Tab-separated table of C-alpha atoms in Angstrom:
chain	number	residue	atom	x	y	z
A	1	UNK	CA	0.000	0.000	0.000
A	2	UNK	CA	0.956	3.251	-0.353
A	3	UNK	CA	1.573	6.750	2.022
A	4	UNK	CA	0.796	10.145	1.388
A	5	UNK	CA	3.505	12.052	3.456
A	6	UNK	CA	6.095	15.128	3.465
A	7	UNK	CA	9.133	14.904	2.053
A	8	UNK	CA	11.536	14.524	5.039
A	9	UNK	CA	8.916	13.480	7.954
A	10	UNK	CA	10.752	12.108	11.169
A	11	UNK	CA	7.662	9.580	11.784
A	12	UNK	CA	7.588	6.130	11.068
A	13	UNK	CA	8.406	2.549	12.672
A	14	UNK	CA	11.439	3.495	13.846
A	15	UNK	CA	12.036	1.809	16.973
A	16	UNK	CA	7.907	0.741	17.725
A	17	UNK	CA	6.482	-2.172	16.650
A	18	UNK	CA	4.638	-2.404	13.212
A	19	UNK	CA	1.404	-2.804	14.357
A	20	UNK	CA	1.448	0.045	16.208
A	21	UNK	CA	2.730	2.060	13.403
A	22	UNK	CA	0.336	1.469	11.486
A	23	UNK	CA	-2.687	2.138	14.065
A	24	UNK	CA	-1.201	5.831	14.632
A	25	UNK	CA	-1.413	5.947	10.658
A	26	UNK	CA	-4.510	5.466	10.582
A	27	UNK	CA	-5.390	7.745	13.487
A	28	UNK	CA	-3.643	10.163	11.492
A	29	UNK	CA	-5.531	9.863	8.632
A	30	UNK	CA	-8.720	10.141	10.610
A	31	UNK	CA	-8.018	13.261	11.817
A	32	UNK	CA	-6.690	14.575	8.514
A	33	UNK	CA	-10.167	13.656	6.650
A	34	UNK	CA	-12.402	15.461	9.748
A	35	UNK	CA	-10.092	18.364	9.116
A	36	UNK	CA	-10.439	18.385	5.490
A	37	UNK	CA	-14.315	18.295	5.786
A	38	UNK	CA	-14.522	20.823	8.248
A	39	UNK	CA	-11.817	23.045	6.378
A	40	UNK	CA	-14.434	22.602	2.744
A	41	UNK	CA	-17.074	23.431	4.761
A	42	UNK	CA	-15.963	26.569	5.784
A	43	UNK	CA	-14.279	27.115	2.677
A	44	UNK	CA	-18.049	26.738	1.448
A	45	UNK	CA	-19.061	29.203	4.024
A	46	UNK	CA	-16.095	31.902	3.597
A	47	UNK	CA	-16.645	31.533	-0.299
A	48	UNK	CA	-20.851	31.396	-0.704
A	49	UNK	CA	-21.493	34.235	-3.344
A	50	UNK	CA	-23.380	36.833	-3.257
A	51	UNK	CA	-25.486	37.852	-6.102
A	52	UNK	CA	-24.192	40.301	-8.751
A	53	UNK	CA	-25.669	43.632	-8.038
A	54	UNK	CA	-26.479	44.306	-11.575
A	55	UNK	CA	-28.396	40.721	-12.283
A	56	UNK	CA	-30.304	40.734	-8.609
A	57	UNK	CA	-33.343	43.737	-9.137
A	58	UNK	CA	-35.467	43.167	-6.331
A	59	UNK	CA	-35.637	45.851	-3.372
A	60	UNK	CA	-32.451	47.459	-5.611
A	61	UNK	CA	-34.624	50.522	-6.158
A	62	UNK	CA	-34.958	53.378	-3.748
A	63	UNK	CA	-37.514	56.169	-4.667
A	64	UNK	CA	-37.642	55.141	-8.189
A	65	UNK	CA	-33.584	54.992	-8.791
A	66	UNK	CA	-31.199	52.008	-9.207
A	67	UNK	CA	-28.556	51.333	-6.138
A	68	UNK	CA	-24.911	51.471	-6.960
A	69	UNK	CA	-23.754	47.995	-7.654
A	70	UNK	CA	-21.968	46.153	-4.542
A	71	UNK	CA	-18.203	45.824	-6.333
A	72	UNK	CA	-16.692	45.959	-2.666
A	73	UNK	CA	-18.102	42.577	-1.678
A	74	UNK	CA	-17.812	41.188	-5.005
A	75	UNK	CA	-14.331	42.061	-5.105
A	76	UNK	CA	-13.818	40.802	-1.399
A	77	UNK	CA	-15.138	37.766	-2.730
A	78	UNK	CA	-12.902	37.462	-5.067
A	79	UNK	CA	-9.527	38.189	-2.431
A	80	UNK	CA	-10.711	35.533	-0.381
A	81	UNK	CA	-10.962	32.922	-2.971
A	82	UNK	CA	-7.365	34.036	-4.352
A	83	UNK	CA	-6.020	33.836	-0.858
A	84	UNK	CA	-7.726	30.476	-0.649
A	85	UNK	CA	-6.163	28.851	-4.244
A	86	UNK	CA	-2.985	30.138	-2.917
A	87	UNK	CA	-3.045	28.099	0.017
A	88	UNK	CA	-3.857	25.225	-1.933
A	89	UNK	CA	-1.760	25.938	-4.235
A	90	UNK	CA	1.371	25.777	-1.331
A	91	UNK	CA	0.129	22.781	0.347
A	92	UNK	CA	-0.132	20.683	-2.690
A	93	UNK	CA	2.971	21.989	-3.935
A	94	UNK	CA	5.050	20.805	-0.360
A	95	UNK	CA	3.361	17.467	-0.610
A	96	UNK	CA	4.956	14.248	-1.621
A	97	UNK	CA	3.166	10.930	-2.715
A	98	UNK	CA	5.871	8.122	-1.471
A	99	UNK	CA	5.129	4.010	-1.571
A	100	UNK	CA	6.382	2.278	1.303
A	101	UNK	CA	9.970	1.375	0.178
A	102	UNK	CA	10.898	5.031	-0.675
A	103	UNK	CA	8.857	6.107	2.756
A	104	UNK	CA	11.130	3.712	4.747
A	105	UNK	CA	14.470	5.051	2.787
A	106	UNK	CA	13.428	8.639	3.543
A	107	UNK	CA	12.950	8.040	7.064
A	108	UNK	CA	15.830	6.132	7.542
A	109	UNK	CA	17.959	9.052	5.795
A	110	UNK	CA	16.010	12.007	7.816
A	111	UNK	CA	16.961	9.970	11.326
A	112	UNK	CA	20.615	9.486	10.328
A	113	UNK	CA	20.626	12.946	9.051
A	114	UNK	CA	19.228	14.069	12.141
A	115	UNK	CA	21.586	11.854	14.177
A	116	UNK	CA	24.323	13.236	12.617
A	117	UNK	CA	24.050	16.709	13.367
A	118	UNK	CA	23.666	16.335	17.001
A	119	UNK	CA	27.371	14.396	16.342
A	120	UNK	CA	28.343	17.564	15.345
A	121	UNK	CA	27.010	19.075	17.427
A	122	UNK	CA	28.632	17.442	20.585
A	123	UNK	CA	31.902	17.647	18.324
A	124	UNK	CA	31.755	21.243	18.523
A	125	UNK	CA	30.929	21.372	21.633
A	126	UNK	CA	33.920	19.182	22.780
A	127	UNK	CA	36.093	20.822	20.410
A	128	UNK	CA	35.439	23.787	22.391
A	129	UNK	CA	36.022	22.590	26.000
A	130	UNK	CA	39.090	20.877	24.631
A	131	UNK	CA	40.169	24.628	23.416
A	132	UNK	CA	39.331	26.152	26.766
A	133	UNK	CA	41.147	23.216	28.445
A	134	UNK	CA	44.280	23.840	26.662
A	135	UNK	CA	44.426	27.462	27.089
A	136	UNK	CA	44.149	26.514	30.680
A	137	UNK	CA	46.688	24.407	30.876
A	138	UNK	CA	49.118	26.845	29.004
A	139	UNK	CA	48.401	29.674	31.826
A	140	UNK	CA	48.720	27.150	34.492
A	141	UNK	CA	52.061	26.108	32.818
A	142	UNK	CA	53.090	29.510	32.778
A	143	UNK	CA	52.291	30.111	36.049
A	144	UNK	CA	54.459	27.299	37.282
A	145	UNK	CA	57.540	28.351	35.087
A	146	UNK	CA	56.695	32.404	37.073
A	147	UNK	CA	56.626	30.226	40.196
A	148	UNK	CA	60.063	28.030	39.579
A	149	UNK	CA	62.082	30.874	38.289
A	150	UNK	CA	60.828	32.815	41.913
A	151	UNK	CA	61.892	29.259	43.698
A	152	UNK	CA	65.338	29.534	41.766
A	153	UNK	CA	65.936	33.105	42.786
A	154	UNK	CA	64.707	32.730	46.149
A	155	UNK	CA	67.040	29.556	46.546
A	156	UNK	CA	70.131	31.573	45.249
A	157	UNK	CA	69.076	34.303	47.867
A	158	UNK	CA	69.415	32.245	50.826
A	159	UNK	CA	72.531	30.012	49.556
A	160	UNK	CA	73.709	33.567	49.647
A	161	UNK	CA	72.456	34.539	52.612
A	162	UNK	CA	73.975	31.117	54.677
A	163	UNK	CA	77.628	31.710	52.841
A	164	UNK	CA	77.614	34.998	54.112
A	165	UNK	CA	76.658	33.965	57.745
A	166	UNK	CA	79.181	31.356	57.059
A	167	UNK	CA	81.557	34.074	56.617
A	168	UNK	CA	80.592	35.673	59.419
A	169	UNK	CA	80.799	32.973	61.793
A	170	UNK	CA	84.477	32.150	60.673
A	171	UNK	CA	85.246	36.002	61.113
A	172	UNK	CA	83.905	36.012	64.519
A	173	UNK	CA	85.714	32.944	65.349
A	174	UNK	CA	89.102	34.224	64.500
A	175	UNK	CA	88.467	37.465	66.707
A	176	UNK	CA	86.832	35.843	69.791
């Protein structure tokens, strides 16, 4: 059997079992035809027509002269059937008649596509903390170089320090 569907459409039996696929289908389709009836009918009631001003004579007279004809109505009439082919038109022209094989190869590609940008997705996004991790790691690395080249001069400032009180112990010891 065949599927009417959009091209692209994420449902399907991906995952669920067949059986209930197919019920939701069918639900689907239910819902669709109640909407389409109640859609022409008030397509039918947006688009009833009135009568042309010039063919419909009766109570058109008013002390003995003819009424202006009604050309704002007609003409309203006339937008609101335009706006309604155009709608149509749009839906008819985004839909897609598919037969099972090419619904299930559609569906399949739409979920891998889809899988495959939220890879990305989390790619980037590690990609990123991997960035700010590095840079991290560079100013704590830089730190520690600041903090060893202090350590070095501080140890050369007190091997300095104890051979000069070295010194000065050997000098006292020779005068006392």
């Amino acid at each position: 059997p065949s599927t009417f569907g959009l091209a692209g459409c994420s449902c399907g039996p991906s995952g669920r079992s067949r059986v209930r696929w197919q019920w939701q289908r069918r639900q689907w389709r239910r819902r669709r035809r109640a909407r389409r009836g109640a859609s022409t009918a008030m397509a039918r009631q947006q688009l009833s027509m009135n009568a042309l001003p010039m063919l419909d004579m009766s109570g058109s007279t008013v002390d003995g002269r003819v009424e202006a004809p009604d050309w704002d109505r007609a003409n309203g009439n006339l937008e609101d059937a335009k706006t309604t082919v155009d709608s149509l038109r749009l839906l008819v022209h985004d839909a897609v008649f598919l037969d099972e094989d090419a619904y299930a190869g559609a569906h399949h590609m739409s979920t891998y596509h889809t899988r495959l940008q939220a890879a990305h997705a989390r790619i980037k996004g590690l990609e990123q903390e991997v960035a700010s991790l590095v840079a991290e790691l560079s100013r704590k690395d830089a730190e520690l170089q600041a903090m060893g080249a202090l350590q070095a001069d501080t140890d050369a400032t007190v091997a300095e320090l104890k051979a000069e009180l070295d010194n000065n112990a050997v000098v006292f010891k020779m005068h006392y």
